[in-house]
Coordinates of C-alpha atoms in Angstrom, one line a residue:
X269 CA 24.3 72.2 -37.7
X270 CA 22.9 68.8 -39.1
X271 CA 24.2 66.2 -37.2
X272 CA 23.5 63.3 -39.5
X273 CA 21.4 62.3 -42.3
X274 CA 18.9 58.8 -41.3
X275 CA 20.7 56.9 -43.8
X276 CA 24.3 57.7 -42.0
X277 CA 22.7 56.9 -38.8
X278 CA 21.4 53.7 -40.3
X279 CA 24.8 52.5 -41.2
X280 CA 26.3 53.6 -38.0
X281 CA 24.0 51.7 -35.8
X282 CA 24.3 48.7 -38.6
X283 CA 28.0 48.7 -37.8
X284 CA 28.2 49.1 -34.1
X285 CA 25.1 45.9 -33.7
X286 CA 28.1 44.5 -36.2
X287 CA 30.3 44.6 -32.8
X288 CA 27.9 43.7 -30.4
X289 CA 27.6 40.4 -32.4
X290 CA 31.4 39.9 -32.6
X291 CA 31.7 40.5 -28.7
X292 CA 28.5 38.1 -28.6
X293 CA 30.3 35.3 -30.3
X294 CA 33.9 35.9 -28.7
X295 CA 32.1 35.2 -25.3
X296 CA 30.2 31.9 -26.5
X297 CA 33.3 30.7 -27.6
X298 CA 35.2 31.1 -24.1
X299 CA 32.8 30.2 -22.6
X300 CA 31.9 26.6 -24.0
X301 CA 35.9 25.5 -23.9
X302 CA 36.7 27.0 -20.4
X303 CA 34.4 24.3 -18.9
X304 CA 35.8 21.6 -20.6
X305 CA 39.8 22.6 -20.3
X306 CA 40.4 20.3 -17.2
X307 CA 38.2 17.0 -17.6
X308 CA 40.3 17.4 -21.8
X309 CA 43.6 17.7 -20.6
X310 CA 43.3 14.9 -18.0
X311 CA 42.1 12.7 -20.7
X312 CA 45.1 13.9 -23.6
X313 CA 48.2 14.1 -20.7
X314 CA 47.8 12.0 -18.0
X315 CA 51.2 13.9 -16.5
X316 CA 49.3 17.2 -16.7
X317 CA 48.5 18.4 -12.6
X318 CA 46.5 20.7 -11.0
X319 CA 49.3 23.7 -11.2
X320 CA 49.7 23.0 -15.3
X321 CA 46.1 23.4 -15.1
X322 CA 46.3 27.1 -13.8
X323 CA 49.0 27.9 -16.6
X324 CA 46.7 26.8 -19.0
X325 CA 43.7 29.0 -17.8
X326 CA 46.2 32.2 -17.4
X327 CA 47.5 31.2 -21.3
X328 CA 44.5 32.7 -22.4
X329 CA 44.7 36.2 -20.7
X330 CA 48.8 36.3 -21.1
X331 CA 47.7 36.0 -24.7
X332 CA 44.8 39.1 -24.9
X333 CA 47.7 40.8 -22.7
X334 CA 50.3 40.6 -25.2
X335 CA 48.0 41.3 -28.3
X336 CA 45.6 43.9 -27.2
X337 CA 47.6 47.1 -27.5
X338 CA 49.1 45.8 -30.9
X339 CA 45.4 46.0 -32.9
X340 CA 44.9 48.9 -31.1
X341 CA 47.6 50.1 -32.1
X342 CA 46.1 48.7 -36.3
X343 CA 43.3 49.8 -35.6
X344 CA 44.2 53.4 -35.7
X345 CA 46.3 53.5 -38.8
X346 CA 44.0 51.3 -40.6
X347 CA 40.1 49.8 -41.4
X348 CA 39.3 48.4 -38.5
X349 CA 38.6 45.2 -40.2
X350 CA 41.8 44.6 -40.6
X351 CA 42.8 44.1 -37.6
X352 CA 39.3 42.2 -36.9
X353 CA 39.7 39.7 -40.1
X354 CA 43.2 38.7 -38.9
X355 CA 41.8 38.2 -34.9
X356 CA 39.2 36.2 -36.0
X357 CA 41.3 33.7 -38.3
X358 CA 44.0 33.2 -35.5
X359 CA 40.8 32.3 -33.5
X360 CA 39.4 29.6 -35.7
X361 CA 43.4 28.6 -36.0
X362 CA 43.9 27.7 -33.0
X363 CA 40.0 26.7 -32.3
X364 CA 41.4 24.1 -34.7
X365 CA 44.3 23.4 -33.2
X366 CA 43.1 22.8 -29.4
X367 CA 40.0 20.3 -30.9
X368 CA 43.5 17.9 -32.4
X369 CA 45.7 18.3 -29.3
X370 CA 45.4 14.7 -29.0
X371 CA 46.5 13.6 -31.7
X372 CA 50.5 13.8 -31.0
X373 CA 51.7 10.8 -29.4
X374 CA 53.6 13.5 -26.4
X375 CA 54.1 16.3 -24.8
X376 CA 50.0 17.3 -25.8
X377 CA 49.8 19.8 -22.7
X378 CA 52.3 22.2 -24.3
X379 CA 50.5 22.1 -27.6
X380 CA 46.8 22.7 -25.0
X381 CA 49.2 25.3 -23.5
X382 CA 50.1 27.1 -27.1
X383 CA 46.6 26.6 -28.2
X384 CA 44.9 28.4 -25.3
X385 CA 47.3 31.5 -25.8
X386 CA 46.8 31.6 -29.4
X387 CA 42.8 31.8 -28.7
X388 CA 43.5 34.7 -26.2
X389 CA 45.8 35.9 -28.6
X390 CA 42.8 36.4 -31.0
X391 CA 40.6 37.7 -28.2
X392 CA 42.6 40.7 -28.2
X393 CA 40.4 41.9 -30.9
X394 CA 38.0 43.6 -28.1
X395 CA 40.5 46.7 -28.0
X396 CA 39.2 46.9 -31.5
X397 CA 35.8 46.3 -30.6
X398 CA 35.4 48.8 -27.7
X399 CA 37.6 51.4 -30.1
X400 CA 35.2 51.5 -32.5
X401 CA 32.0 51.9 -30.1
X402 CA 33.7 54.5 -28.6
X403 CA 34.5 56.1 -31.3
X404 CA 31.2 55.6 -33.5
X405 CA 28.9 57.0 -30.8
X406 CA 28.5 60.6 -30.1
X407 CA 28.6 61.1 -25.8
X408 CA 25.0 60.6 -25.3
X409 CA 24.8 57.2 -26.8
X410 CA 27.7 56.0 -25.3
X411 CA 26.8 54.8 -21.8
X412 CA 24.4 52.8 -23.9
X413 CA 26.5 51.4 -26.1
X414 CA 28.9 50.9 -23.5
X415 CA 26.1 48.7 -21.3
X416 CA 25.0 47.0 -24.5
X417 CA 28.6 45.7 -25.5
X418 CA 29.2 44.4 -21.9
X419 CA 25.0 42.8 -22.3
X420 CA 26.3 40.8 -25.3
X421 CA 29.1 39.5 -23.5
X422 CA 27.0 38.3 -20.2
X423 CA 24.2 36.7 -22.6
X424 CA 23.7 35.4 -26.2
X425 CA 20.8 36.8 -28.7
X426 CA 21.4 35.5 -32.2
X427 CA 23.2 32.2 -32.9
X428 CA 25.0 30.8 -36.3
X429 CA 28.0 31.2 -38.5
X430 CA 29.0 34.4 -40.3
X431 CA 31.1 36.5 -38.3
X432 CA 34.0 37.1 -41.0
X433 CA 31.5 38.0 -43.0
X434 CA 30.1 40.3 -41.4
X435 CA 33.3 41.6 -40.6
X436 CA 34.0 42.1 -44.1
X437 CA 31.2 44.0 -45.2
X438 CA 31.8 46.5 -42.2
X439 CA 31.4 50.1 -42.9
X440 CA 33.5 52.0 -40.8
X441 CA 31.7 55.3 -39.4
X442 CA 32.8 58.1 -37.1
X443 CA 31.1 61.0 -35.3
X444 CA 32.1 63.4 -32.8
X445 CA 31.1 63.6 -28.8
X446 CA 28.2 65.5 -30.4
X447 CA 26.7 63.3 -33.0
X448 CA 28.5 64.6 -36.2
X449 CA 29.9 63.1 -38.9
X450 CA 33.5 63.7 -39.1
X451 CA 36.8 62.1 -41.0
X452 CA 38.9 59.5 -39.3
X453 CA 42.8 58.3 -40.4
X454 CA 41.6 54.6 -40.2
X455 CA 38.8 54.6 -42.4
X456 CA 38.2 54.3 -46.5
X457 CA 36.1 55.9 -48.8
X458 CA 34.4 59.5 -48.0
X459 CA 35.2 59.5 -44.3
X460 CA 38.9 59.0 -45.1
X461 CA 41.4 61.4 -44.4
X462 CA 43.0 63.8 -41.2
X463 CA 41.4 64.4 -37.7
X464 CA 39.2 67.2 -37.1
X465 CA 39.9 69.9 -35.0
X466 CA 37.4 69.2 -32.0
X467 CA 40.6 66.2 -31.8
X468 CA 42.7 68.9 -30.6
X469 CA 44.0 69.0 -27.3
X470 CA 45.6 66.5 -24.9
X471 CA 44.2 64.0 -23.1
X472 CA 44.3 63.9 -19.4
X473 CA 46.8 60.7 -18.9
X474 CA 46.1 61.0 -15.0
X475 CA 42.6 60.7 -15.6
X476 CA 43.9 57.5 -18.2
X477 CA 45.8 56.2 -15.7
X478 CA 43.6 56.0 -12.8
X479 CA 40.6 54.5 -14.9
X480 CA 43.3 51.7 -15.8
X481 CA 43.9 51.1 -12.6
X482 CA 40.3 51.3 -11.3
X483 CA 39.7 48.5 -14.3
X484 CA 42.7 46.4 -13.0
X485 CA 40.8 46.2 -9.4
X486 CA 37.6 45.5 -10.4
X487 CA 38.7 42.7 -12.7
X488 CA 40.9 41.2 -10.1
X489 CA 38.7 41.1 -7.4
X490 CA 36.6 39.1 -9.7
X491 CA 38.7 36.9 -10.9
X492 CA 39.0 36.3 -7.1
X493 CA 35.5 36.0 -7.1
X494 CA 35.5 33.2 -9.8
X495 CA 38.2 31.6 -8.5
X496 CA 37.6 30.6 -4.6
X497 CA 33.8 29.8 -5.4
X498 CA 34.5 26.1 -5.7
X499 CA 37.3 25.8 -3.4
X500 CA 35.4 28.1 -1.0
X501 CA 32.4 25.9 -0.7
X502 CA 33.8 22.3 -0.7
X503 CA 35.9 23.6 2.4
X504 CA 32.5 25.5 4.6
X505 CA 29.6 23.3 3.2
X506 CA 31.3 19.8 3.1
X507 CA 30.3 19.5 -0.6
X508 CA 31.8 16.9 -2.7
X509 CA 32.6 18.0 -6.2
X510 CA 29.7 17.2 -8.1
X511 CA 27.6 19.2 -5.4
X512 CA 30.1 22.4 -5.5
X513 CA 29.7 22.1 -9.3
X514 CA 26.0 21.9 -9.4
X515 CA 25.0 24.1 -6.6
X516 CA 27.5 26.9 -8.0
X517 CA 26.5 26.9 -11.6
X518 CA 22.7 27.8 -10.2
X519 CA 24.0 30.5 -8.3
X520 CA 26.3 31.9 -10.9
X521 CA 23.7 31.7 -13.6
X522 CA 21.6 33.5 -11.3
X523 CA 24.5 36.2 -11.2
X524 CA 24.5 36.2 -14.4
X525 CA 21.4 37.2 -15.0
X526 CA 21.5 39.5 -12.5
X527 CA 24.4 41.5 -14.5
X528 CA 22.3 41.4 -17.6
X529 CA 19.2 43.1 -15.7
X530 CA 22.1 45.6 -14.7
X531 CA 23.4 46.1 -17.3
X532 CA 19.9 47.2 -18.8
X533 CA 19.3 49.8 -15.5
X534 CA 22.4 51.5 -15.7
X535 CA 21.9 53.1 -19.0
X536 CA 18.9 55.3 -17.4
X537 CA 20.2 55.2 -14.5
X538 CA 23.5 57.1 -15.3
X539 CA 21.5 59.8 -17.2
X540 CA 19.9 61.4 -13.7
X541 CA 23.1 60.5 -11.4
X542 CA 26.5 60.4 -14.0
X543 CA 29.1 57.9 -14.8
X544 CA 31.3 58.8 -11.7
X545 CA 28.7 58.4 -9.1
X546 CA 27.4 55.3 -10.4
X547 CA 31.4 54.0 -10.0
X548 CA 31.8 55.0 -6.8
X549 CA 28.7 53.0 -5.8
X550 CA 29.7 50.0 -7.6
X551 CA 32.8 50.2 -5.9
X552 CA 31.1 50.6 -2.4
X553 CA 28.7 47.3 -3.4
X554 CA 31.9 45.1 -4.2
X555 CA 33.3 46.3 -0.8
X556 CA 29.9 45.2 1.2
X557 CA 29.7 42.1 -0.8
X558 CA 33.4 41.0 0.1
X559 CA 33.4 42.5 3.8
X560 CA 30.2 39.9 4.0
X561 CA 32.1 37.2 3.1
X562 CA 34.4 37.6 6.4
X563 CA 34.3 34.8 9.1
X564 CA 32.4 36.1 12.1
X565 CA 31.1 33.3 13.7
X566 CA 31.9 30.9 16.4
X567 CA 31.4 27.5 14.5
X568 CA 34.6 26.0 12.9
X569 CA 34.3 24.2 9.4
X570 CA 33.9 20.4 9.4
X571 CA 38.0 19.2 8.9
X572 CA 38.6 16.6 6.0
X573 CA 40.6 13.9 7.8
X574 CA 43.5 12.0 5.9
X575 CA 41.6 8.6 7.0
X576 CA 38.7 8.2 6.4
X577 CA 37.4 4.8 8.3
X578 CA 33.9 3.9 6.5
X579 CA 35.5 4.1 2.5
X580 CA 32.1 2.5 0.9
X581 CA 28.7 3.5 0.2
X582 CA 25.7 1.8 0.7
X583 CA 23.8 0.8 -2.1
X584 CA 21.0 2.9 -3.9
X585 CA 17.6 1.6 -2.2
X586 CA 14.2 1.6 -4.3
X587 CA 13.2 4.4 -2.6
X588 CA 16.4 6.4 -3.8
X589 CA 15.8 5.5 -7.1
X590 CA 12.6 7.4 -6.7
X591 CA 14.4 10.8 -5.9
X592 CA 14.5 13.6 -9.0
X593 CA 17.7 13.3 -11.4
X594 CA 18.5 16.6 -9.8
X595 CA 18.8 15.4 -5.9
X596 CA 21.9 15.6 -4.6
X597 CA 21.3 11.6 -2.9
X598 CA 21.3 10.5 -6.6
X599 CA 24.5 11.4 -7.6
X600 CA 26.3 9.1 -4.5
X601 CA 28.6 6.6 -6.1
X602 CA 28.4 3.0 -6.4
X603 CA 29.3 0.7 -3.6
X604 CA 32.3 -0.5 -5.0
X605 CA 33.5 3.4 -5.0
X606 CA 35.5 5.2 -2.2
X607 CA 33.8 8.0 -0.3
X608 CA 35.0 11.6 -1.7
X609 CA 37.0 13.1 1.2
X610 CA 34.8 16.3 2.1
X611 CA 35.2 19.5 4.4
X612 CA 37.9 21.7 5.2
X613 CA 41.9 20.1 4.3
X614 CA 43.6 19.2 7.3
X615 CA 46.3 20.5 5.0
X616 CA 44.8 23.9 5.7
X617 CA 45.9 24.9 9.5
X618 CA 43.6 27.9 9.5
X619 CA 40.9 25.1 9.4
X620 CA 41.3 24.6 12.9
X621 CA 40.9 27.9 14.3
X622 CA 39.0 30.0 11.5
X623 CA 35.0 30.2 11.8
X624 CA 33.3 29.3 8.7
X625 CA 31.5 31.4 6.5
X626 CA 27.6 30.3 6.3
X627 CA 25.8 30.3 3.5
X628 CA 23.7 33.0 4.1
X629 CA 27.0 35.2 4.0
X630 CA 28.4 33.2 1.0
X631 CA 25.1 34.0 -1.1
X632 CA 24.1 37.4 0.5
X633 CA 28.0 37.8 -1.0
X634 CA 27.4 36.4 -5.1
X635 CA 24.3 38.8 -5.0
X636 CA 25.9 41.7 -3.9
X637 CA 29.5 41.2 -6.2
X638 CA 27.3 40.1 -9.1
X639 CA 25.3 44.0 -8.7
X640 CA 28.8 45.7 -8.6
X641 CA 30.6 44.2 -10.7
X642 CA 28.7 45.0 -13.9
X643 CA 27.9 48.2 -12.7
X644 CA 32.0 48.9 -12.6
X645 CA 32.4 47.1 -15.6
X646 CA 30.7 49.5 -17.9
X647 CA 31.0 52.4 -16.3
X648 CA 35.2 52.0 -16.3
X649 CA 34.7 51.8 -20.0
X650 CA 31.9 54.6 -20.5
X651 CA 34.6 56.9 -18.6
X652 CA 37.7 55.9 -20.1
X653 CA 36.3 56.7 -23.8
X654 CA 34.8 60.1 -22.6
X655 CA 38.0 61.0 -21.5
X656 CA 39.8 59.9 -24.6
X657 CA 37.6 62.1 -26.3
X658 CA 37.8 62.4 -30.3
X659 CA 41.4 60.9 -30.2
X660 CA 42.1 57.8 -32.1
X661 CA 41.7 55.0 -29.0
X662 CA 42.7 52.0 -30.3
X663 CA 46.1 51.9 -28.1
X664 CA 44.5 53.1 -24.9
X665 CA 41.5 50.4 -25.1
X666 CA 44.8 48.1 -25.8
X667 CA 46.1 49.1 -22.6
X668 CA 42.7 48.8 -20.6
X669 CA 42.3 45.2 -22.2
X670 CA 46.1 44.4 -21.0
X671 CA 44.8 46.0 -17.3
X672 CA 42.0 43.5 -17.2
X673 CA 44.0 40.7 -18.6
X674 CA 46.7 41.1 -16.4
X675 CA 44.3 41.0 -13.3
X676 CA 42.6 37.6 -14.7
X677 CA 45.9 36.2 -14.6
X678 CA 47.3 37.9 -11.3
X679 CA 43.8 37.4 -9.2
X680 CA 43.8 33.4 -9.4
X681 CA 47.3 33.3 -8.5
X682 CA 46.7 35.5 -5.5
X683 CA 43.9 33.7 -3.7
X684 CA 45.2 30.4 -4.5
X685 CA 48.2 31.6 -2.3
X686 CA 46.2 33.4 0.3
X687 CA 43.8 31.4 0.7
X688 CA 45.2 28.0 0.6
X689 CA 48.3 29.3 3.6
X690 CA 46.6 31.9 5.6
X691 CA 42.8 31.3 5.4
X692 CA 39.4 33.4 3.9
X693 CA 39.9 36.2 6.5
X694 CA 43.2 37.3 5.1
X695 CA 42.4 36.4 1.8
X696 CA 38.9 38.4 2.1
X697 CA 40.7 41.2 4.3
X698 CA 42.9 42.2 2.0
X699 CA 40.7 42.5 -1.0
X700 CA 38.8 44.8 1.0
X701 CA 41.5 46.8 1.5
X702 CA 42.4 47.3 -2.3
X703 CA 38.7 48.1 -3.3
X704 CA 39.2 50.8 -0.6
X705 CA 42.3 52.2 -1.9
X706 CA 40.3 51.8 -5.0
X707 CA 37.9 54.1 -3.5
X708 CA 40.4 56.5 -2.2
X709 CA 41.8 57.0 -6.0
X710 CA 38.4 57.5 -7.3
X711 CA 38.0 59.7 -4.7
X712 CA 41.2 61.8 -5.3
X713 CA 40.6 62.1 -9.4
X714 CA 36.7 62.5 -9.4
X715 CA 36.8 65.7 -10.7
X716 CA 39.3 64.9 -13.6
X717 CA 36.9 62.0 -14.6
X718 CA 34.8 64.2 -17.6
X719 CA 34.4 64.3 -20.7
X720 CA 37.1 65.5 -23.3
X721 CA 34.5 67.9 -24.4
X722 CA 33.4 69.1 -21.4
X723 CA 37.2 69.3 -20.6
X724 CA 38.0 71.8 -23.3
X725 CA 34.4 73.3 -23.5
X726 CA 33.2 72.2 -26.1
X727 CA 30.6 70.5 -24.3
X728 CA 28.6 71.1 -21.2
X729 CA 28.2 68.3 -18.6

């Protein structure tokens, strides 16, 4: 059989770079306002605290939670676009609407609270997104696709306006785990009309639920990852906040990319080895990187003191003023400025009996987490669409996005607690423990993890 004409192909591929682009920008987007949440809403509500802070963060994911399986759900009764176009102006809505949240004369955190959501709201849209790759890619090009999607999130290529656009002019395309054209409900024109028959057959739910699951642990235990980075180091290294800040954005645009160079290997390397093997040693990586990160030493963190007896600073000398902008003795304050309490909280009893992690552990840990992590990443979504097969998949990426949502919101929460009232070996401990019940799953379904092709026979594996 002819698989495709060139000019098919050509607007395929148009179409799915169309969605790299869209993912691309989504991520540029989050990621210039998420540095800027807490210094903003200190400045628009003095009454807003630390806790508000974290309901402000977890807005944003409650948000993608909520309306992920609803444009999945569009998405496969209708163009795709639909559901895109609408994402995207709620975006820009409430883009809008967080740059005037200081405006009203009170209550500004709640509208910073209702703008956040809204954003995540319209973030939902990457259901759609991954729906369409899935579904526009025949099972050889999807690994790739997979990889490149997650590439566009870690890092930016092109730069500008014109994303609705875009998104308007979007030709909608469909093939088969093979590479042929074939008609899809959702789209217009010549490819309109009812499923084809390779769609018969039922999807393996168990398969769809453990992949879910899988998802939910990988993004938690990031999100854990994220989270304690700051907190982690101020309490072993003594750093102040300016150093944490400094010395932690080298190291996680280091991880960074790290994950982009991943995501590059992993689409050859999955051709010789499979999806399923390359999971289960991402999985094993996370769990080295974590288990690293337990206390094993002798040496106790320095302990923060309530009073602190010399509160001053000496002045800058000449030969300070000498030292490159980037030297951590440049950034001391004034001497008419209080010394920045620094080490691990008296607050904190485990302090006092808990070894420290050193920072040979704590780095040895962001190289390791920032290998596995991407390799997880894509290869959770790689799987879950093979599975899914020729079905419409615009609900089940819904669900998957609500999975990793949900953990973004649950996995701050949980080391906050953890950490902050029994210490970085429970905290640490236990995350081991889920990635090894992760494991154990993984384990248990391997065999159920294929193709809906090679499922049914259609396809060999």
């Amino acid at each position: 059989d002819v698989v495709e004409t060139q000019e098919h192909y050509k607007s395929r591929w148009r179409s799915i770079w169309i969605m790299y682009l869209t993912m691309f920008l989504s991520s540029v987007g989050f990621s210039i306002v998420i540095m800027s949440v807490w210094p903003y809403l200190q400045k628009i509500d003095p009454t807003a605290d630390a806790s508000f802070l974290g309901w402000i963060i977890a807005s944003y994911s409650i948000g993608q939670m909520v309306a992920s399986p609803l444009f999945g759900l569009w998405s496969n009764y209708r163009p795709r676009r639909e559901p895109l176009v609408v994402s995207t102006t709620i975006s820009v809505a409430a883009n809008c609407l967080y740059a005037y949240v200081h405006l009203p004369h009170s209550h500004n955190k709640y509208y910073m609270l209702t703008a956040r959501a809204l954003v995540g709201f319209g973030a939902g849209n990457v259901a759609v997104v991954r729906s369409y790759i899935a579904g526009a890619t025949s099972l050889t090009e999807r690994t790739s696709a997979m990889a490149n999607t997650s590439a566009c999130q870690a890092v930016g290529f092109i730069l500008g306006p014109g994303k609705a656009y875009l998104l308007f002019s979007l030709l909608e395309h469909r093939v088969d785990d093979m590479g042929r054209q074939c008609k899809s409900i959702n789209s217009e024109g010549e490819e309109s009309g009812g499923l084809d028959q390779d769609a018969e057959g039922n999807v393996d739910h168990v398969a769809v639920v453990a992949i879910n699951f899988l998802f939910f642990v990988i993004l938690f235990v990031f999100a854990v990852f994220e989270t304690i980075a700051t907190p982690l180091t101020m309490d072993m290294y003594s750093w102040t906040r300016k150093e944490a800040v400094f010395y932690n954005g080298i190291i996680l645009s280091v991880v960074g990319i790290e994950s982009v160079i991943v995501f590059m290997v992993v689409k050859m390397l999955s051709k010789k080895t499979g999806e399923r093997a390359i999971l289960h040693g991402g999985l094993l990586i996370v769990l080295v990187g974590f288990f690293i990160l337990l206390p094993w030493g002798k040496k106790l963190p320095n302990i923060q003191w309530q009073e602190i007896k010399n509160n001053s600073i000496p002045r800058t000398t000449s030969t300070e003023m000498l030292m490159p902008f980037w030297s951590l003795e440049a950034l001391q304050l004034p001497s008419n400025h209080t010394v920045e309490p620094v080490g691990c909280p008296i607050t904190q009893s485990w302090c006092l009996n808990t070894p420290m992690i050193y920072l040979a552990q704590y780095i040895s840990s962001d190289i390791l987490i920032g290998l596995g992590y991407p390799v997880c990443n894509v290869m959770s979504y790689t799987l879950y669409s093979k599975i899914l097969g020729p079905k419409p998949q615009g609900v089940y990426m819904g669900w998957l996005t609500a999975s990793g949502s949900g953990a973004r919101i649950l996995g701050p929460v949980f080391v906050s607690q953890i950490y902050t009232h029994l210490g970085p070996r429970w905290a640490f401990s236990l995350i081991c423990g889920v990635v090894v019940v992760s494991l154990l799953l993984l384990e248990i379904v391997y065999k159920r993890l294929i193709a809906f092709s090679v499922r049914y026979g259609r396809m060999q594996e």
